[in-house]
Coordinates of C-alpha atoms in Angstrom, one line a residue:
M61 CA 25.7 -9.4 8.2
Q62 CA 23.5 -7.1 10.2
I63 CA 20.6 -5.5 8.3
E64 CA 20.1 -1.9 9.6
T65 CA 17.2 -0.7 7.5
L66 CA 14.4 -2.3 5.7
E67 CA 12.4 -0.8 2.8
V68 CA 9.0 -2.3 2.1
Y69 CA 6.9 -1.4 -1.0
Y70 CA 3.3 -2.3 -1.9
D71 CA 1.2 -1.2 -4.8
R72 CA -2.0 -2.1 -6.5
K73 CA -3.5 -1.3 -9.9
V74 CA -7.2 -1.4 -10.6
Q75 CA -9.3 -0.5 -13.6
L76 CA -11.7 2.4 -12.7
D77 CA -13.3 2.5 -16.2
Q78 CA -12.3 1.4 -19.6
F79 CA -8.9 2.8 -20.4
E80 CA -8.7 4.4 -16.9
P81 CA -6.4 2.4 -14.7
I82 CA -5.3 3.8 -11.3
T83 CA -2.2 2.6 -9.4
F84 CA -1.7 3.5 -5.8
G85 CA 1.3 2.5 -3.7
A86 CA 3.2 3.2 -0.6
T87 CA 6.7 2.7 0.7
A88 CA 7.9 2.4 4.2
T89 CA 11.5 2.5 5.4
V90 CA 12.1 1.0 8.8
T91 CA 15.3 1.3 11.0
L92 CA 15.8 -2.1 12.7
E93 CA 17.0 -2.5 16.3
D94 CA 19.4 -5.3 17.2
E95 CA 16.7 -7.4 18.7
D96 CA 14.3 -7.1 15.8
D97 CA 13.4 -10.1 13.8
T98 CA 13.8 -9.0 10.1
D99 CA 11.1 -11.4 8.8
E100 CA 8.6 -10.4 11.5
V101 CA 9.2 -6.6 11.0
Y102 CA 8.8 -7.0 7.2
A103 CA 5.6 -9.0 7.5
D104 CA 4.1 -6.4 9.9
V105 CA 5.1 -3.4 7.8
A106 CA 3.9 -5.2 4.6
R107 CA 0.5 -5.9 6.2
D108 CA 0.2 -2.3 7.3
L109 CA 1.1 -0.9 3.9
Q110 CA -1.4 -3.3 2.2
D111 CA -4.2 -2.2 4.5
T112 CA -3.4 1.5 3.8
V113 CA -3.2 1.1 0.1
E114 CA -6.4 -1.0 -0.1
R115 CA -8.4 1.5 2.0
E116 CA -7.2 4.4 -0.1
L117 CA -8.1 2.5 -3.3
A118 CA -11.6 1.7 -2.0
R119 CA -12.1 5.3 -1.1
R120 CA -11.0 6.4 -4.6
V121 CA -13.2 3.8 -6.4
A122 CA -16.2 4.9 -4.2
T123 CA -15.6 8.5 -5.1
K124 CA -15.4 7.7 -8.8
K125 CA -18.6 5.7 -8.7
R126 CA -20.3 8.5 -6.8
E127 CA -19.2 11.1 -9.3
E128 CA -20.4 9.0 -12.2
R129 CA -23.8 8.5 -10.5
D130 CA -24.1 12.2 -9.9
N131 CA -23.3 13.2 -13.5

């Protein structure tokens, strides 16, 4: 069986404040070529998604802390 497309999802939930959780996630759909190693492509895409989600969460947490400090 040949896998033609691969969908990878990553999300993360953090607690910004009491009763204020935030979830951020991303999905990537990849079309595989005949010579692609499925496990390798999955690992690469998962790593990229994790980095993207973690950076965005860090930005949002920093913004929230800055807003709280300024108020």
